[in-house]
Amino acid sequence: MSELFADLPEIDPATTARLRARLVASAERDGVLDVAYRTVASPVGELLLAATDAGLVRVAFARQDHDAVLKNLAEVVSPRVLRAPGRLDAAVQQLDEYFEGRRRSFDLPLDFRLSKGFRLAVLTHLAEIGYGRTESYAEVATAAGSPRAVRAVGTACATNPLPLVVPCHRVVRSDGSFGGYAGGAEAKHHLLSLEAA
């Protein structure tokens, strides 16, 4: 089998990058790039960012399995998914500013199509919890219009498709302990410490 491909020229990284850039430009020009994504290093690990024409649609931690996240986006949003970093430049810049302590809120178009019903109501409220503040799951349930739906708030936070930007890390247990987080306990501690500084 290896002899079959022995005569093929090696593909160098520069050629691959050039071909990828041409593919992205063609897809955008022809309007067939439905989901653009890229990965970026951060103090809480590698993040996957994905955006549609409407805005940022997904932020995922490495522990959430980026391949699985991309597969889900292909199934739920569109199979036309492509690594196209340029569409996410503003998101990367704002995340960098946030992690450097120079940004307290995000100013990005967001695509909430992955959340519906009560979960969307919770996410809408989370965006209103100010930098450096926290609320309990019970407080969020009340603010979202269903005071008894404390567990559902936990589920909405755990399935938040836009963590960091929609700050579910600011939701803690009533006793003040951190509770769960999609990015892991260490990431939640890092974010709350960053905002408390």
mmCIF file of C-alpha atoms in Angstrom:
data_model
loop_
_atom_site.group_PDB
_atom_site.id
_atom_site.type_symbol
_atom_site.label_atom_id
_atom_site.label_comp_id
_atom_site.label_asym_id
_atom_site.label_seq_id
_atom_site.Cartn_x
_atom_site.Cartn_y
_atom_site.Cartn_z
ATOM 1 C CA MET A 1 0.000 0.000 0.000
ATOM 2 C CA SER A 2 2.753 2.444 0.883
ATOM 3 C CA GLU A 3 4.429 1.811 -2.521
ATOM 4 C CA LEU A 4 1.233 2.905 -4.234
ATOM 5 C CA PHE A 5 1.669 6.434 -2.874
ATOM 6 C CA ALA A 6 5.460 6.542 -2.996
ATOM 7 C CA ASP A 7 5.573 8.554 -6.225
ATOM 8 C CA LEU A 8 3.197 11.238 -5.010
ATOM 9 C CA PRO A 9 4.888 14.512 -4.063
ATOM 10 C CA GLU A 10 4.994 15.418 -0.390
ATOM 11 C CA ILE A 11 2.589 18.153 0.609
ATOM 12 C CA ASP A 12 4.398 20.875 2.481
ATOM 13 C CA PRO A 13 2.682 22.973 5.179
ATOM 14 C CA ALA A 14 2.887 26.184 3.134
ATOM 15 C CA THR A 15 1.059 24.570 0.227
ATOM 16 C CA THR A 16 -1.563 23.147 2.574
ATOM 17 C CA ALA A 17 -2.093 26.572 4.160
ATOM 18 C CA ARG A 18 -2.407 28.218 0.733
ATOM 19 C CA LEU A 19 -4.947 25.634 -0.456
ATOM 20 C CA ARG A 20 -6.925 25.986 2.773
ATOM 21 C CA ALA A 21 -7.028 29.781 2.422
ATOM 22 C CA ARG A 22 -8.277 29.455 -1.155
ATOM 23 C CA LEU A 23 -10.939 26.982 -0.047
ATOM 24 C CA VAL A 24 -12.132 29.323 2.718
ATOM 25 C CA ALA A 25 -12.197 32.330 0.373
ATOM 26 C CA SER A 26 -14.160 30.362 -2.246
ATOM 27 C CA ALA A 27 -16.624 29.039 0.326
ATOM 28 C CA GLU A 28 -17.251 32.538 1.715
ATOM 29 C CA ARG A 29 -17.549 34.078 -1.745
ATOM 30 C CA ASP A 30 -20.079 31.417 -2.791
ATOM 31 C CA GLY A 31 -22.039 31.663 0.454
ATOM 32 C CA VAL A 32 -21.537 28.020 1.414
ATOM 33 C CA LEU A 33 -19.591 28.512 4.631
ATOM 34 C CA ASP A 34 -22.293 28.003 7.251
ATOM 35 C CA VAL A 35 -20.104 27.373 10.296
ATOM 36 C CA ALA A 36 -16.570 28.749 10.615
ATOM 37 C CA TYR A 37 -14.400 27.529 13.450
ATOM 38 C CA ARG A 38 -10.954 27.823 14.945
ATOM 39 C CA THR A 39 -9.164 26.824 18.116
ATOM 40 C CA VAL A 40 -7.289 29.164 20.407
ATOM 41 C CA ALA A 41 -5.047 28.696 23.435
ATOM 42 C CA SER A 42 -6.287 30.266 26.675
ATOM 43 C CA PRO A 43 -5.489 30.192 30.401
ATOM 44 C CA VAL A 44 -8.324 27.647 30.789
ATOM 45 C CA GLY A 45 -7.055 25.384 28.033
ATOM 46 C CA GLU A 46 -7.616 25.188 24.314
ATOM 47 C CA LEU A 47 -10.973 26.595 23.259
ATOM 48 C CA LEU A 48 -12.929 25.856 20.118
ATOM 49 C CA LEU A 49 -14.848 28.847 18.754
ATOM 50 C CA ALA A 50 -17.490 28.518 16.042
ATOM 51 C CA ALA A 51 -19.581 31.166 14.310
ATOM 52 C CA THR A 52 -22.400 31.319 11.789
ATOM 53 C CA ASP A 53 -23.303 34.375 9.737
ATOM 54 C CA ALA A 54 -25.494 35.429 12.688
ATOM 55 C CA GLY A 55 -22.695 35.358 15.245
ATOM 56 C CA LEU A 56 -20.741 33.259 17.691
ATOM 57 C CA VAL A 57 -22.634 29.988 18.083
ATOM 58 C CA ARG A 58 -20.337 27.780 20.146
ATOM 59 C CA VAL A 59 -17.468 27.983 22.598
ATOM 60 C CA ALA A 60 -16.152 24.632 23.802
ATOM 61 C CA PHE A 61 -13.476 23.569 26.239
ATOM 62 C CA ALA A 62 -11.016 20.825 25.256
ATOM 63 C CA ARG A 63 -12.560 18.473 27.817
ATOM 64 C CA GLN A 64 -15.830 18.692 25.848
ATOM 65 C CA ASP A 65 -14.110 16.944 22.892
ATOM 66 C CA HIS A 66 -13.770 19.369 19.999
ATOM 67 C CA ASP A 67 -14.321 16.643 17.394
ATOM 68 C CA ALA A 68 -17.629 15.740 19.023
ATOM 69 C CA VAL A 69 -18.618 19.416 19.187
ATOM 70 C CA LEU A 70 -17.895 19.889 15.464
ATOM 71 C CA LYS A 71 -19.857 16.752 14.640
ATOM 72 C CA ASN A 72 -22.801 18.067 16.636
ATOM 73 C CA LEU A 73 -22.631 21.444 14.865
ATOM 74 C CA ALA A 74 -22.627 19.639 11.513
ATOM 75 C CA GLU A 75 -25.730 17.703 12.545
ATOM 76 C CA VAL A 76 -27.661 20.513 14.205
ATOM 77 C CA VAL A 77 -26.633 23.659 12.286
ATOM 78 C CA SER A 78 -25.180 22.632 8.932
ATOM 79 C CA PRO A 79 -22.731 20.100 7.509
ATOM 80 C CA ARG A 80 -20.906 22.980 5.803
ATOM 81 C CA VAL A 81 -18.347 23.446 8.594
ATOM 82 C CA LEU A 82 -14.862 24.708 7.811
ATOM 83 C CA ARG A 83 -11.807 25.890 9.709
ATOM 84 C CA ALA A 84 -11.939 29.590 8.796
ATOM 85 C CA PRO A 85 -10.169 31.597 11.501
ATOM 86 C CA GLY A 86 -10.852 35.064 10.081
ATOM 87 C CA ARG A 87 -14.543 35.066 10.981
ATOM 88 C CA LEU A 88 -13.546 34.622 14.631
ATOM 89 C CA ASP A 89 -10.839 37.279 14.911
ATOM 90 C CA ALA A 90 -13.013 39.652 16.967
ATOM 91 C CA ALA A 91 -13.987 36.885 19.389
ATOM 92 C CA VAL A 92 -10.355 35.891 19.872
ATOM 93 C CA GLN A 93 -9.342 39.506 20.468
ATOM 94 C CA GLN A 94 -12.066 40.030 23.063
ATOM 95 C CA LEU A 95 -11.248 36.769 24.838
ATOM 96 C CA ASP A 96 -7.583 37.805 24.980
ATOM 97 C CA GLU A 97 -8.598 41.152 26.479
ATOM 98 C CA TYR A 98 -10.834 39.369 29.007
ATOM 99 C CA PHE A 99 -8.094 37.004 30.142
ATOM 100 C CA GLU A 100 -5.679 39.938 30.419
ATOM 101 C CA GLY A 101 -8.163 41.710 32.727
ATOM 102 C CA ARG A 102 -8.790 44.501 30.221
ATOM 103 C CA ARG A 103 -12.366 43.533 29.269
ATOM 104 C CA ARG A 104 -15.363 43.054 31.561
ATOM 105 C CA SER A 105 -18.065 42.259 29.018
ATOM 106 C CA PHE A 106 -18.197 40.972 25.474
ATOM 107 C CA ASP A 107 -19.519 42.899 22.536
ATOM 108 C CA LEU A 108 -20.076 40.193 19.937
ATOM 109 C CA PRO A 109 -23.058 39.118 17.858
ATOM 110 C CA LEU A 110 -24.320 35.855 19.354
ATOM 111 C CA ASP A 111 -26.268 33.082 17.672
ATOM 112 C CA PHE A 112 -28.439 31.374 20.314
ATOM 113 C CA ARG A 113 -29.938 28.770 17.987
ATOM 114 C CA LEU A 114 -28.560 25.914 20.122
ATOM 115 C CA SER A 115 -30.712 26.907 23.122
ATOM 116 C CA LYS A 116 -34.467 27.134 23.394
ATOM 117 C CA GLY A 117 -37.228 27.636 25.955
ATOM 118 C CA PHE A 118 -36.232 27.897 29.595
ATOM 119 C CA ARG A 119 -32.572 27.264 28.819
ATOM 120 C CA LEU A 120 -32.559 30.299 26.554
ATOM 121 C CA ALA A 121 -34.286 32.355 29.272
ATOM 122 C CA VAL A 122 -31.513 31.330 31.679
ATOM 123 C CA LEU A 123 -28.778 32.264 29.202
ATOM 124 C CA THR A 124 -30.433 35.612 28.610
ATOM 125 C CA HIS A 125 -30.322 36.317 32.332
ATOM 126 C CA LEU A 126 -26.728 35.086 32.714
ATOM 127 C CA ALA A 127 -25.592 37.844 30.386
ATOM 128 C CA GLU A 128 -26.977 40.314 32.940
ATOM 129 C CA ILE A 129 -24.838 39.035 35.845
ATOM 130 C CA GLY A 130 -22.095 41.610 36.071
ATOM 131 C CA TYR A 131 -18.371 41.010 35.991
ATOM 132 C CA GLY A 132 -17.085 39.968 39.399
ATOM 133 C CA ARG A 133 -20.565 39.116 40.714
ATOM 134 C CA THR A 134 -22.155 35.738 41.326
ATOM 135 C CA GLU A 135 -25.714 34.503 41.737
ATOM 136 C CA SER A 136 -27.023 31.235 43.133
ATOM 137 C CA TYR A 137 -28.872 28.724 40.977
ATOM 138 C CA ALA A 138 -32.025 29.639 42.928
ATOM 139 C CA GLU A 139 -31.587 33.342 42.198
ATOM 140 C CA VAL A 140 -31.128 32.621 38.510
ATOM 141 C CA ALA A 141 -34.231 30.395 38.489
ATOM 142 C CA THR A 142 -36.279 33.240 39.988
ATOM 143 C CA ALA A 143 -34.855 35.793 37.577
ATOM 144 C CA ALA A 144 -35.582 33.487 34.631
ATOM 145 C CA GLY A 145 -39.245 33.265 35.681
ATOM 146 C CA SER A 146 -39.389 29.796 37.284
ATOM 147 C CA PRO A 147 -38.332 29.952 40.954
ATOM 148 C CA ARG A 148 -38.726 26.204 41.439
ATOM 149 C CA ALA A 149 -36.637 25.253 38.415
ATOM 150 C CA VAL A 150 -33.289 25.257 40.248
ATOM 151 C CA ARG A 151 -32.159 21.953 38.710
ATOM 152 C CA ALA A 152 -33.141 23.154 35.265
ATOM 153 C CA VAL A 153 -30.873 26.158 35.789
ATOM 154 C CA GLY A 154 -28.050 23.723 36.505
ATOM 155 C CA THR A 155 -28.813 21.898 33.274
ATOM 156 C CA ALA A 156 -28.984 25.159 31.324
ATOM 157 C CA CYS A 157 -25.579 26.172 32.696
ATOM 158 C CA ALA A 158 -24.090 22.745 32.004
ATOM 159 C CA THR A 159 -25.314 22.858 28.399
ATOM 160 C CA ASN A 160 -24.522 26.537 27.793
ATOM 161 C CA PRO A 161 -23.187 26.597 24.205
ATOM 162 C CA LEU A 162 -21.403 29.903 24.826
ATOM 163 C CA PRO A 163 -19.490 29.627 28.123
ATOM 164 C CA LEU A 164 -17.198 32.525 29.035
ATOM 165 C CA VAL A 165 -19.084 34.906 26.735
ATOM 166 C CA VAL A 166 -22.387 34.015 28.405
ATOM 167 C CA PRO A 167 -20.968 33.771 31.934
ATOM 168 C CA CYS A 168 -22.407 30.608 33.475
ATOM 169 C CA HIS A 169 -19.251 30.481 35.636
ATOM 170 C CA ARG A 170 -20.861 33.265 37.716
ATOM 171 C CA VAL A 171 -23.534 30.884 38.975
ATOM 172 C CA VAL A 172 -22.668 29.193 42.268
ATOM 173 C CA ARG A 173 -24.447 27.104 44.878
ATOM 174 C CA SER A 174 -26.476 28.771 47.603
ATOM 175 C CA ASP A 175 -23.771 27.949 50.164
ATOM 176 C CA GLY A 176 -21.212 29.800 48.053
ATOM 177 C CA SER A 177 -19.414 26.700 46.771
ATOM 178 C CA PHE A 178 -18.653 26.684 43.081
ATOM 179 C CA GLY A 179 -20.813 23.826 41.807
ATOM 180 C CA GLY A 180 -20.156 22.213 38.437
ATOM 181 C CA TYR A 181 -18.773 23.749 35.277
ATOM 182 C CA ALA A 182 -18.426 22.527 31.714
ATOM 183 C CA GLY A 183 -14.791 23.621 31.680
ATOM 184 C CA GLY A 184 -14.058 21.846 34.954
ATOM 185 C CA ALA A 185 -13.710 23.046 38.541
ATOM 186 C CA GLU A 186 -10.202 24.429 37.944
ATOM 187 C CA ALA A 187 -11.372 26.582 35.032
ATOM 188 C CA LYS A 188 -14.310 27.949 37.061
ATOM 189 C CA HIS A 189 -11.988 28.775 39.944
ATOM 190 C CA HIS A 190 -9.612 30.538 37.546
ATOM 191 C CA LEU A 191 -12.385 32.657 36.030
ATOM 192 C CA LEU A 192 -13.918 33.672 39.359
ATOM 193 C CA SER A 193 -10.457 34.498 40.738
ATOM 194 C CA LEU A 194 -9.673 36.564 37.648
ATOM 195 C CA GLU A 195 -12.867 38.559 38.095
ATOM 196 C CA ALA A 196 -12.334 38.999 41.833
ATOM 197 C CA ALA A 197 -8.853 40.478 41.358
#
